[in-house]
PDB file of C-alpha atoms and ligand atoms in Angstrom:
ATOM      1  CA  UNK A1015     -11.207 -78.245  49.416  1.00 36.00           C
ATOM      2  CA  UNK A1016     -10.658 -81.342  47.328  1.00 38.00           C
ATOM      3  CA  UNK A1017      -7.628 -81.793  45.156  1.00 40.00           C
ATOM      4  CA  UNK A1018      -7.704 -83.903  42.033  1.00 40.00           C
ATOM      5  CA  UNK A1019      -5.056 -84.755  39.507  1.00 40.00           C
ATOM      6  CA  UNK A1020      -5.503 -84.746  35.796  1.00 39.00           C
ATOM      7  CA  UNK A1021      -2.917 -85.424  33.160  1.00 37.00           C
ATOM      8  CA  UNK A1022      -2.976 -83.505  29.918  1.00 38.00           C
ATOM      9  CA  UNK A1023      -0.333 -83.800  27.219  1.00 38.00           C
ATOM     10  CA  UNK A1024       1.892 -85.784  29.554  1.00 38.00           C
ATOM     11  CA  UNK A1025       2.244 -82.963  32.074  1.00 39.00           C
ATOM     12  CA  UNK A1026       0.586 -83.207  35.460  1.00 43.00           C
ATOM     13  CA  UNK A1027      -1.850 -80.499  36.303  1.00 46.00           C
ATOM     14  CA  UNK A1028      -3.541 -79.882  39.566  1.00 47.00           C
ATOM     15  CA  UNK A1029      -7.065 -78.672  39.575  1.00 47.00           C
ATOM     16  CA  UNK A1030      -9.274 -78.131  42.548  1.00 48.00           C
ATOM     17  CA  UNK A1031     -12.512 -76.575  43.468  1.00 47.00           C
ATOM     18  CA  UNK A1032     -12.240 -73.332  45.359  1.00 68.00           C
ATOM     19  CA  UNK A1033     -12.362 -69.883  43.878  1.00 81.00           C
ATOM     20  CA  UNK A1034     -10.398 -70.624  40.714  1.00 88.00           C
ATOM     21  CA  UNK A1035      -7.289 -68.649  41.655  1.00 94.00           C
ATOM     22  CA  UNK A1036      -4.029 -70.399  40.858  1.00 97.00           C
ATOM     23  CA  UNK A1037      -0.358 -69.709  41.428  1.00 98.00           C
ATOM     24  CA  UNK A1038       2.864 -70.932  39.852  1.00 98.00           C
ATOM     25  CA  UNK A1039       5.635 -70.556  42.415  1.00 98.00           C
ATOM     26  CA  UNK A1040       8.569 -72.078  40.545  1.00 98.00           C
ATOM     27  CA  UNK A1041       9.698 -70.196  37.446  1.00 98.00           C
ATOM     28  CA  UNK A1042      12.983 -69.333  35.733  1.00 98.00           C
ATOM     29  CA  UNK A1043      14.012 -66.548  33.341  1.00 97.00           C
ATOM     30  CA  UNK A1044      17.144 -65.768  31.354  1.00 96.00           C
ATOM     31  CA  UNK A1045      18.661 -64.380  34.550  1.00 96.00           C
ATOM     32  CA  UNK A1046      19.552 -68.039  35.133  1.00 95.00           C
ATOM     33  CA  UNK A1047      18.965 -70.948  32.740  1.00 92.00           C
ATOM     34  CA  UNK A1048      15.506 -70.067  31.446  1.00 95.00           C
ATOM     35  CA  UNK A1049      14.954 -68.469  28.039  1.00 94.00           C
ATOM     36  CA  UNK A1050      12.156 -65.964  28.787  1.00 97.00           C
ATOM     37  CA  UNK A1051      12.630 -62.393  29.933  1.00 98.00           C
ATOM     38  CA  UNK A1052      10.678 -61.512  33.099  1.00 98.00           C
ATOM     39  CA  UNK A1053       8.163 -59.658  30.916  1.00 98.00           C
ATOM     40  CA  UNK A1054       7.681 -62.634  28.572  1.00 98.00           C
ATOM     41  CA  UNK A1055       7.243 -64.934  31.538  1.00 98.00           C
ATOM     42  CA  UNK A1056       4.619 -62.673  33.108  1.00 98.00           C
ATOM     43  CA  UNK A1057       2.839 -62.471  29.755  1.00 98.00           C
ATOM     44  CA  UNK A1058       2.728 -66.281  29.578  1.00 97.00           C
ATOM     45  CA  UNK A1059       1.488 -66.458  33.149  1.00 97.00           C
ATOM     46  CA  UNK A1060      -1.305 -64.041  32.359  1.00 97.00           C
ATOM     47  CA  UNK A1061      -2.120 -66.115  29.292  1.00 96.00           C
ATOM     48  CA  UNK A1062      -2.674 -69.277  31.335  1.00 96.00           C
ATOM     49  CA  UNK A1063      -4.707 -67.377  33.923  1.00 96.00           C
ATOM     50  CA  UNK A1064      -2.337 -67.294  36.888  1.00 97.00           C
ATOM     51  CA  UNK A1065      -3.305 -65.018  39.781  1.00 97.00           C
ATOM     52  CA  UNK A1066       0.134 -65.205  41.407  1.00 98.00           C
ATOM     53  CA  UNK A1067       3.668 -65.974  40.277  1.00 98.00           C
ATOM     54  CA  UNK A1068       7.014 -66.399  42.017  1.00 98.00           C
ATOM     55  CA  UNK A1069      10.336 -65.973  40.261  1.00 98.00           C
ATOM     56  CA  UNK A1070      12.905 -68.520  41.465  1.00 98.00           C
ATOM     57  CA  UNK A1071      15.980 -68.174  39.293  1.00 98.00           C
ATOM     58  CA  UNK A1072      19.015 -70.201  40.383  1.00 97.00           C
ATOM     59  CA  UNK A1073      21.253 -68.367  42.853  1.00 96.00           C
ATOM     60  CA  UNK A1074      20.044 -64.904  41.853  1.00 97.00           C
ATOM     61  CA  UNK A1075      17.248 -62.405  42.485  1.00 98.00           C
ATOM     62  CA  UNK A1076      18.222 -60.125  39.601  1.00 96.00           C
ATOM     63  CA  UNK A1077      15.034 -60.620  37.583  1.00 97.00           C
ATOM     64  CA  UNK A1078      12.699 -59.937  40.495  1.00 98.00           C
ATOM     65  CA  UNK A1079      12.343 -56.200  40.107  1.00 98.00           C
ATOM     66  CA  UNK A1080      11.383 -56.365  36.431  1.00 98.00           C
ATOM     67  CA  UNK A1081       9.062 -59.294  37.060  1.00 98.00           C
ATOM     68  CA  UNK A1082       7.404 -57.424  39.950  1.00 98.00           C
ATOM     69  CA  UNK A1083       6.721 -54.464  37.670  1.00 98.00           C
ATOM     70  CA  UNK A1084       5.337 -56.646  34.892  1.00 98.00           C
ATOM     71  CA  UNK A1085       3.053 -58.472  37.331  1.00 98.00           C
ATOM     72  CA  UNK A1086       1.872 -55.241  38.975  1.00 98.00           C
ATOM     73  CA  UNK A1087       0.866 -53.863  35.569  1.00 97.00           C
ATOM     74  CA  UNK A1088      -1.575 -56.765  35.103  1.00 96.00           C
ATOM     75  CA  UNK A1089      -2.817 -57.313  38.649  1.00 96.00           C
ATOM     76  CA  UNK A1090      -0.836 -60.523  39.219  1.00 97.00           C
ATOM     77  CA  UNK A1091       0.510 -61.078  42.714  1.00 98.00           C
ATOM     78  CA  UNK A1092       4.280 -61.463  42.697  1.00 98.00           C
ATOM     79  CA  UNK A1093       6.669 -63.197  45.074  1.00 98.00           C
ATOM     80  CA  UNK A1094      10.396 -62.480  44.927  1.00 98.00           C
ATOM     81  CA  UNK A1095      12.295 -65.728  45.252  1.00 98.00           C
ATOM     82  CA  UNK A1096      15.353 -67.726  44.347  1.00 98.00           C
ATOM     83  CA  UNK A1097      16.301 -71.391  44.059  1.00 98.00           C
ATOM     84  CA  UNK A1098      19.486 -72.270  45.922  1.00 97.00           C
ATOM     85  CA  UNK A1099      21.461 -75.384  45.050  1.00 95.00           C
ATOM     86  CA  UNK A1100      22.417 -76.905  48.371  1.00 95.00           C
ATOM     87  CA  UNK A1101      23.640 -80.188  49.731  1.00 94.00           C
ATOM     88  CA  UNK A1102      22.806 -82.253  52.755  1.00 93.00           C
ATOM     89  CA  UNK A1103      24.214 -85.632  53.774  1.00 87.00           C
ATOM     90  CA  UNK A1104      25.950 -85.836  50.404  1.00 88.00           C
ATOM     91  CA  UNK A1105      22.688 -85.303  48.519  1.00 91.00           C
ATOM     92  CA  UNK A1106      21.756 -82.381  46.325  1.00 92.00           C
ATOM     93  CA  UNK A1107      18.832 -80.399  47.703  1.00 95.00           C
ATOM     94  CA  UNK A1108      17.232 -77.394  46.004  1.00 96.00           C
ATOM     95  CA  UNK A1109      15.822 -74.825  48.382  1.00 98.00           C
ATOM     96  CA  UNK A1110      13.329 -72.229  47.262  1.00 98.00           C
ATOM     97  CA  UNK A1111      13.355 -68.951  49.162  1.00 98.00           C
ATOM     98  CA  UNK A1112      10.092 -66.974  49.002  1.00 98.00           C
ATOM     99  CA  UNK A1113       9.324 -63.345  49.946  1.00 98.00           C
ATOM    100  CA  UNK A1114      13.022 -62.536  49.981  1.00 98.00           C
ATOM    101  CA  UNK A1115      14.228 -59.041  50.730  1.00 97.00           C
ATOM    102  CA  UNK A1116      16.217 -58.763  47.514  1.00 97.00           C
ATOM    103  CA  UNK A1117      18.339 -55.933  48.954  1.00 97.00           C
ATOM    104  CA  UNK A1118      19.355 -57.947  52.019  1.00 98.00           C
ATOM    105  CA  UNK A1119      23.105 -57.519  52.361  1.00 98.00           C
ATOM    106  CA  UNK A1120      24.038 -61.013  53.429  1.00 98.00           C
ATOM    107  CA  UNK A1121      21.779 -62.547  50.765  1.00 98.00           C
ATOM    108  CA  UNK A1122      23.347 -60.406  48.038  1.00 97.00           C
ATOM    109  CA  UNK A1123      26.890 -61.213  49.207  1.00 97.00           C
ATOM    110  CA  UNK A1124      26.183 -64.948  49.338  1.00 97.00           C
ATOM    111  CA  UNK A1125      24.438 -65.004  45.953  1.00 97.00           C
ATOM    112  CA  UNK A1126      27.463 -63.251  44.487  1.00 96.00           C
ATOM    113  CA  UNK A1127      29.667 -65.971  45.944  1.00 96.00           C
ATOM    114  CA  UNK A1128      27.425 -68.756  44.548  1.00 95.00           C
ATOM    115  CA  UNK A1129      27.549 -67.068  41.136  1.00 94.00           C
ATOM    116  CA  UNK A1130      31.360 -66.971  41.211  1.00 95.00           C
ATOM    117  CA  UNK A1131      31.344 -70.711  41.957  1.00 94.00           C
ATOM    118  CA  UNK A1132      29.018 -71.287  38.983  1.00 94.00           C
ATOM    119  CA  UNK A1133      31.303 -69.279  36.684  1.00 96.00           C
ATOM    120  CA  UNK A1134      34.379 -71.211  37.834  1.00 96.00           C
ATOM    121  CA  UNK A1135      32.507 -74.460  37.186  1.00 96.00           C
ATOM    122  CA  UNK A1136      31.769 -73.398  33.599  1.00 97.00           C
ATOM    123  CA  UNK A1137      35.469 -72.669  33.090  1.00 97.00           C
ATOM    124  CA  UNK A1138      36.392 -76.090  34.420  1.00 97.00           C
ATOM    125  CA  UNK A1139      33.835 -77.835  32.166  1.00 97.00           C
ATOM    126  CA  UNK A1140      35.264 -75.987  29.163  1.00 98.00           C
ATOM    127  CA  UNK A1141      38.819 -76.899  30.220  1.00 98.00           C
ATOM    128  CA  UNK A1142      37.821 -80.572  30.294  1.00 97.00           C
ATOM    129  CA  UNK A1143      36.132 -80.285  26.895  1.00 97.00           C
ATOM    130  CA  UNK A1144      39.334 -78.731  25.514  1.00 97.00           C
ATOM    131  CA  UNK A1145      41.315 -81.694  26.861  1.00 97.00           C
ATOM    132  CA  UNK A1146      38.985 -83.850  24.732  1.00 96.00           C
ATOM    133  CA  UNK A1147      39.890 -81.678  21.724  1.00 96.00           C
ATOM    134  CA  UNK A1148      36.496 -79.968  21.716  1.00 97.00           C
ATOM    135  CA  UNK A1149      37.411 -76.388  20.823  1.00 97.00           C
ATOM    136  CA  UNK A1150      34.807 -74.556  22.908  1.00 97.00           C
ATOM    137  CA  UNK A1151      35.771 -71.273  24.537  1.00 97.00           C
ATOM    138  CA  UNK A1152      34.467 -70.259  27.953  1.00 97.00           C
ATOM    139  CA  UNK A1153      33.766 -66.835  26.475  1.00 96.00           C
ATOM    140  CA  UNK A1154      31.204 -68.356  24.061  1.00 96.00           C
ATOM    141  CA  UNK A1155      29.358 -69.911  26.976  1.00 97.00           C
ATOM    142  CA  UNK A1156      29.362 -66.686  28.987  1.00 96.00           C
ATOM    143  CA  UNK A1157      28.263 -64.675  25.953  1.00 96.00           C
ATOM    144  CA  UNK A1158      25.378 -67.066  25.308  1.00 95.00           C
ATOM    145  CA  UNK A1159      24.385 -67.227  28.980  1.00 94.00           C
ATOM    146  CA  UNK A1160      24.589 -63.440  29.328  1.00 93.00           C
ATOM    147  CA  UNK A1161      23.808 -63.712  33.049  1.00 93.00           C
ATOM    148  CA  UNK A1162      25.644 -64.005  36.337  1.00 94.00           C
ATOM    149  CA  UNK A1163      24.210 -67.453  37.119  1.00 93.00           C
ATOM    150  CA  UNK A1164      25.334 -69.627  34.203  1.00 95.00           C
ATOM    151  CA  UNK A1165      24.831 -73.385  34.355  1.00 93.00           C
ATOM    152  CA  UNK A1166      25.335 -76.634  32.507  1.00 94.00           C
ATOM    153  CA  UNK A1167      22.476 -76.036  30.005  1.00 93.00           C
ATOM    154  CA  UNK A1168      24.365 -72.977  28.795  1.00 95.00           C
ATOM    155  CA  UNK A1169      27.441 -75.118  28.057  1.00 97.00           C
ATOM    156  CA  UNK A1170      25.201 -77.544  26.201  1.00 96.00           C
ATOM    157  CA  UNK A1171      23.578 -74.798  24.173  1.00 95.00           C
ATOM    158  CA  UNK A1172      26.983 -73.285  23.353  1.00 97.00           C
ATOM    159  CA  UNK A1173      28.193 -76.687  22.094  1.00 97.00           C
ATOM    160  CA  UNK A1174      25.166 -76.866  19.785  1.00 96.00           C
ATOM    161  CA  UNK A1175      25.493 -73.250  18.676  1.00 95.00           C
ATOM    162  CA  UNK A1176      29.167 -73.741  17.776  1.00 96.00           C
ATOM    163  CA  UNK A1177      28.286 -76.845  15.779  1.00 97.00           C
ATOM    164  CA  UNK A1178      30.256 -79.092  18.147  1.00 97.00           C
ATOM    165  CA  UNK A1179      27.189 -81.157  19.050  1.00 97.00           C
ATOM    166  CA  UNK A1180      24.051 -81.889  17.060  1.00 96.00           C
ATOM    167  CA  UNK A1181      21.631 -81.382  19.919  1.00 94.00           C
ATOM    168  CA  UNK A1182      21.366 -80.518  23.590  1.00 92.00           C
ATOM    169  CA  UNK A1183      20.653 -84.179  24.373  1.00 94.00           C
ATOM    170  CA  UNK A1184      23.812 -85.212  22.559  1.00 96.00           C
ATOM    171  CA  UNK A1185      25.830 -82.590  24.465  1.00 97.00           C
ATOM    172  CA  UNK A1186      24.592 -83.974  27.791  1.00 96.00           C
ATOM    173  CA  UNK A1187      24.899 -87.635  26.795  1.00 96.00           C
ATOM    174  CA  UNK A1188      28.443 -87.312  25.454  1.00 97.00           C
ATOM    175  CA  UNK A1189      29.953 -84.739  27.786  1.00 97.00           C
ATOM    176  CA  UNK A1190      27.880 -83.049  30.446  1.00 96.00           C
ATOM    177  CA  UNK A1191      25.797 -85.653  32.265  1.00 95.00           C
ATOM    178  CA  UNK A1192      26.959 -86.804  35.660  1.00 92.00           C
ATOM    179  CA  UNK A1193      29.871 -89.188  35.130  1.00 94.00           C
ATOM    180  CA  UNK A1194      30.569 -88.013  31.559  1.00 96.00           C
ATOM    181  CA  UNK A1195      34.048 -86.612  30.811  1.00 96.00           C
ATOM    182  CA  UNK A1196      33.255 -82.886  31.031  1.00 97.00           C
ATOM    183  CA  UNK A1197      30.961 -83.187  34.039  1.00 96.00           C
ATOM    184  CA  UNK A1198      32.219 -81.216  37.005  1.00 95.00           C
ATOM    185  CA  UNK A1199      30.728 -81.768  40.455  1.00 89.00           C
ATOM    186  CA  UNK A1200      28.875 -78.761  41.827  1.00 85.00           C
ATOM    187  CA  UNK A1201      30.248 -77.054  44.868  1.00 82.00           C
ATOM    188  CA  UNK A1202      27.157 -76.507  46.981  1.00 89.00           C
ATOM    189  CA  UNK A1203      26.174 -74.612  50.077  1.00 93.00           C
ATOM    190  CA  UNK A1204      25.115 -76.662  53.085  1.00 96.00           C
ATOM    191  CA  UNK A1205      21.320 -76.937  53.205  1.00 96.00           C
ATOM    192  CA  UNK A1206      21.291 -75.759  56.817  1.00 96.00           C
ATOM    193  CA  UNK A1207      23.174 -72.604  55.861  1.00 97.00           C
ATOM    194  CA  UNK A1208      20.864 -72.063  52.887  1.00 97.00           C
ATOM    195  CA  UNK A1209      17.789 -72.192  55.161  1.00 98.00           C
ATOM    196  CA  UNK A1210      19.426 -69.745  57.582  1.00 97.00           C
ATOM    197  CA  UNK A1211      20.331 -67.437  54.696  1.00 98.00           C
ATOM    198  CA  UNK A1212      16.747 -67.445  53.406  1.00 98.00           C
ATOM    199  CA  UNK A1213      15.358 -66.771  56.887  1.00 97.00           C
ATOM    200  CA  UNK A1214      17.690 -63.902  57.675  1.00 97.00           C
ATOM    201  CA  UNK A1215      16.597 -62.300  54.367  1.00 97.00           C
ATOM    202  CA  UNK A1216      12.996 -62.408  55.594  1.00 96.00           C
ATOM    203  CA  UNK A1217      12.061 -65.398  53.474  1.00 98.00           C
ATOM    204  CA  UNK A1218      10.353 -68.755  53.826  1.00 98.00           C
ATOM    205  CA  UNK A1219      12.427 -71.828  52.935  1.00 98.00           C
ATOM    206  CA  UNK A1220      10.803 -74.555  50.851  1.00 98.00           C
ATOM    207  CA  UNK A1221      12.299 -77.832  49.665  1.00 98.00           C
ATOM    208  CA  UNK A1222      11.960 -77.988  45.882  1.00 97.00           C
ATOM    209  CA  UNK A1223      10.909 -81.105  43.950  1.00 96.00           C
ATOM    210  CA  UNK A1224      11.811 -83.607  46.726  1.00 93.00           C
ATOM    211  CA  UNK A1225      11.174 -86.568  44.442  1.00 90.00           C
ATOM    212  CA  UNK A1226      13.739 -85.403  41.865  1.00 88.00           C
ATOM    213  CA  UNK A1227      16.464 -85.426  44.494  1.00 85.00           C
ATOM    214  CA  UNK A1228      15.155 -88.548  46.246  1.00 85.00           C
ATOM    215  CA  UNK A1229      15.340 -86.534  49.412  1.00 84.00           C
ATOM    216  CA  UNK A1230      12.425 -87.830  51.490  1.00 93.00           C
ATOM    217  CA  UNK A1231      14.617 -89.014  54.335  1.00 92.00           C
ATOM    218  CA  UNK A1232      16.215 -85.569  54.599  1.00 94.00           C
ATOM    219  CA  UNK A1233      12.894 -83.888  55.333  1.00 96.00           C
ATOM    220  CA  UNK A1234      12.749 -84.475  59.132  1.00 96.00           C
ATOM    221  CA  UNK A1235      16.264 -83.094  59.593  1.00 95.00           C
ATOM    222  CA  UNK A1236      15.560 -80.072  57.414  1.00 96.00           C
ATOM    223  CA  UNK A1237      12.375 -79.484  59.394  1.00 97.00           C
ATOM    224  CA  UNK A1238      14.420 -79.363  62.583  1.00 96.00           C
ATOM    225  CA  UNK A1239      16.564 -76.719  60.923  1.00 94.00           C
ATOM    226  CA  UNK A1240      13.494 -74.604  60.216  1.00 97.00           C
ATOM    227  CA  UNK A1241      12.275 -75.732  56.792  1.00 98.00           C
ATOM    228  CA  UNK A1242       8.930 -74.001  56.176  1.00 98.00           C
ATOM    229  CA  UNK A1243       7.439 -75.851  53.244  1.00 98.00           C
ATOM    230  CA  UNK A1244       7.467 -78.651  50.718  1.00 98.00           C
ATOM    231  CA  UNK A1245       6.952 -78.350  46.965  1.00 98.00           C
ATOM    232  CA  UNK A1246       4.210 -80.944  46.635  1.00 97.00           C
ATOM    233  CA  UNK A1247       3.134 -79.998  43.133  1.00 97.00           C
ATOM    234  CA  UNK A1248       5.787 -79.980  40.416  1.00 96.00           C
ATOM    235  CA  UNK A1249       5.877 -80.909  36.741  1.00 94.00           C
ATOM    236  CA  UNK A1250       7.865 -84.049  37.535  1.00 91.00           C
ATOM    237  CA  UNK A1251       5.657 -85.028  40.509  1.00 89.00           C
ATOM    238  CA  UNK A1252       3.399 -87.419  38.667  1.00 87.00           C
ATOM    239  CA  UNK A1253       0.861 -90.048  39.677  1.00 88.00           C
ATOM    240  CA  UNK A1254       0.374 -90.231  43.432  1.00 91.00           C
ATOM    241  CA  UNK A1255       3.414 -88.127  44.288  1.00 92.00           C
ATOM    242  CA  UNK A1256       1.484 -84.934  45.088  1.00 93.00           C
ATOM    243  CA  UNK A1257      -0.681 -86.823  47.578  1.00 94.00           C
ATOM    244  CA  UNK A1258       2.404 -88.483  49.065  1.00 96.00           C
ATOM    245  CA  UNK A1259       4.091 -85.116  49.640  1.00 97.00           C
ATOM    246  CA  UNK A1260       0.866 -83.538  50.899  1.00 97.00           C
ATOM    247  CA  UNK A1261       0.786 -86.252  53.570  1.00 97.00           C
ATOM    248  CA  UNK A1262       4.414 -85.554  54.496  1.00 97.00           C
ATOM    249  CA  UNK A1263       3.680 -81.815  54.616  1.00 97.00           C
ATOM    250  CA  UNK A1264       0.770 -82.487  56.975  1.00 97.00           C
ATOM    251  CA  UNK A1265       2.878 -84.786  59.153  1.00 97.00           C
ATOM    252  CA  UNK A1266       5.646 -82.219  59.582  1.00 97.00           C
ATOM    253  CA  UNK A1267       3.369 -79.177  59.627  1.00 97.00           C
ATOM    254  CA  UNK A1268       4.906 -77.788  56.451  1.00 98.00           C
ATOM    255  CA  UNK A1269       3.403 -75.342  53.983  1.00 98.00           C
ATOM    256  CA  UNK A1270       2.331 -76.782  50.631  1.00 98.00           C
ATOM    257  CA  UNK A1271       3.709 -75.120  47.509  1.00 98.00           C
ATOM    258  CA  UNK A1272       3.898 -75.920  43.824  1.00 98.00           C
ATOM    259  CA  UNK A1273       5.118 -74.726  40.488  1.00 98.00           C
ATOM    260  CA  UNK A1274       5.915 -75.804  36.966  1.00 97.00           C
ATOM    261  CA  UNK A1275       9.708 -75.173  37.077  1.00 97.00           C
ATOM    262  CA  UNK A1276       9.313 -73.601  33.645  1.00 97.00           C
ATOM    263  CA  UNK A1277      12.623 -72.798  31.923  1.00 95.00           C
ATOM    264  CA  UNK A1278      11.074 -71.437  28.737  1.00 95.00           C
ATOM    265  CA  UNK A1279      12.484 -73.253  25.722  1.00 90.00           C
ATOM    266  CA  UNK A1280      15.766 -74.273  27.346  1.00 79.00           C
ATOM    267  CA  UNK A1281      14.521 -77.754  28.267  1.00 71.00           C
ATOM    268  CA  UNK A1282      11.901 -78.549  25.660  1.00 78.00           C
ATOM    269  CA  UNK A1283       8.640 -76.638  25.609  1.00 89.00           C
ATOM    270  CA  UNK A1284       7.513 -74.054  28.177  1.00 94.00           C
ATOM    271  CA  UNK A1285       5.944 -75.750  31.197  1.00 95.00           C
ATOM    272  CA  UNK A1286       4.115 -72.766  32.619  1.00 96.00           C
ATOM    273  CA  UNK A1287       0.429 -73.533  33.089  1.00 92.00           C
ATOM    274  CA  UNK A1288       1.060 -77.260  33.572  1.00 94.00           C
ATOM    275  CA  UNK A1289       1.085 -77.009  37.362  1.00 95.00           C
ATOM    276  CA  UNK A1290      -1.350 -74.661  39.030  1.00 94.00           C
ATOM    277  CA  UNK A1291      -1.228 -74.328  42.784  1.00 96.00           C
ATOM    278  CA  UNK A1292      -4.704 -73.636  44.187  1.00 96.00           C
ATOM    279  CA  UNK A1293      -4.977 -70.159  45.711  1.00 96.00           C
ATOM    280  CA  UNK A1294      -5.771 -71.558  49.151  1.00 96.00           C
ATOM    281  CA  UNK A1295      -2.187 -72.818  49.537  1.00 97.00           C
ATOM    282  CA  UNK A1296      -0.790 -69.527  48.347  1.00 97.00           C
ATOM    283  CA  UNK A1297      -2.926 -67.759  50.970  1.00 97.00           C
ATOM    284  CA  UNK A1298      -1.432 -69.996  53.679  1.00 97.00           C
ATOM    285  CA  UNK A1299       2.052 -69.149  52.486  1.00 98.00           C
ATOM    286  CA  UNK A1300       1.271 -65.432  52.720  1.00 97.00           C
ATOM    287  CA  UNK A1301      -0.239 -65.884  56.183  1.00 97.00           C
ATOM    288  CA  UNK A1302       2.896 -67.722  57.354  1.00 97.00           C
ATOM    289  CA  UNK A1303       5.007 -64.874  56.088  1.00 96.00           C
ATOM    290  CA  UNK A1304       2.849 -62.315  57.936  1.00 95.00           C
ATOM    291  CA  UNK A1305       3.111 -64.340  61.150  1.00 94.00           C
ATOM    292  CA  UNK A1306       6.854 -64.558  60.782  1.00 90.00           C
ATOM    293  CA  UNK A1307       7.172 -60.832  60.179  1.00 87.00           C
ATOM    294  CA  UNK A1308       5.019 -60.141  63.275  1.00 87.00           C
ATOM    295  CA  UNK A1309       7.122 -62.530  65.371  1.00 87.00           C
ATOM    296  CA  UNK A1310      10.270 -60.857  64.070  1.00 79.00           C
ATOM    297  CA  UNK A1311       8.982 -57.392  64.912  1.00 73.00           C
ATOM    298  CA  UNK A1312       7.839 -58.396  68.403  1.00 67.00           C
TER     299      UNK A1312
HETATM  300 ZN1  LIG B2314      15.636 -77.409  41.061  1.00 72.46          ZN
HETATM  301 ZN1  LIG B2315      13.918 -74.746  39.266  1.00 72.46          ZN
END
């Protein structure tokens, strides 16, 4: 199997030989900060010819059941997942959990806790905006977000909707970016605990977009903690980055995953279809899950 990179319309896309099956294993809906419903997302996935999709909303698995149904109706393989915001050595690390048992008690309790932290952070951002005489109400943000996992983009969109900022970019530049006056540090779960949480819910733990978090040096330590895979293909992994992370994955015996990180229209245009993970890597992920389940049952 040979992998080659091509760049179309500024977005990296991965194309390979093989049997032409592709997966996108990093997708968001309006259950976190995306704009698509699970059904719309599945429809888009079908439109760009995906054979498999994983839903990885931030700190929630709420959209998984609807997405599973939508995928089943069109013969698309579905993986229930979530993207956990964690921290390690003072650095932010995003961990993708795949094949999660969405009814797992500890997972549900912890996700609920992470969601409460997110909601408190929104309230604090709004409080700081109010101190700057920006008359935004937390209720407007929660109404717009309409989900249990609200985030900064929702605050930005509420500022635009209320006419308090001209654009999302302006909202981030003036108030919400790291270091700006309404920015509030995230309270994050320890990456080690996040990996353990994913594992005890039957899932595989994958480090998301390592380049975005400049987290290369964390990889060996996360591997010791049981990290299963590395997101080598991602919209923001351009140039030689996929090859670089493929080499790291090989060195540490990690699974190779990839996805577009599509948020619908919440951050520009929909990215789905821009990154297509060749089916062979998806097959390896499924095989690893089967092996793990067998080892667990033994
Ligand atoms: Zn992320
Ligand atoms: Zn994401």
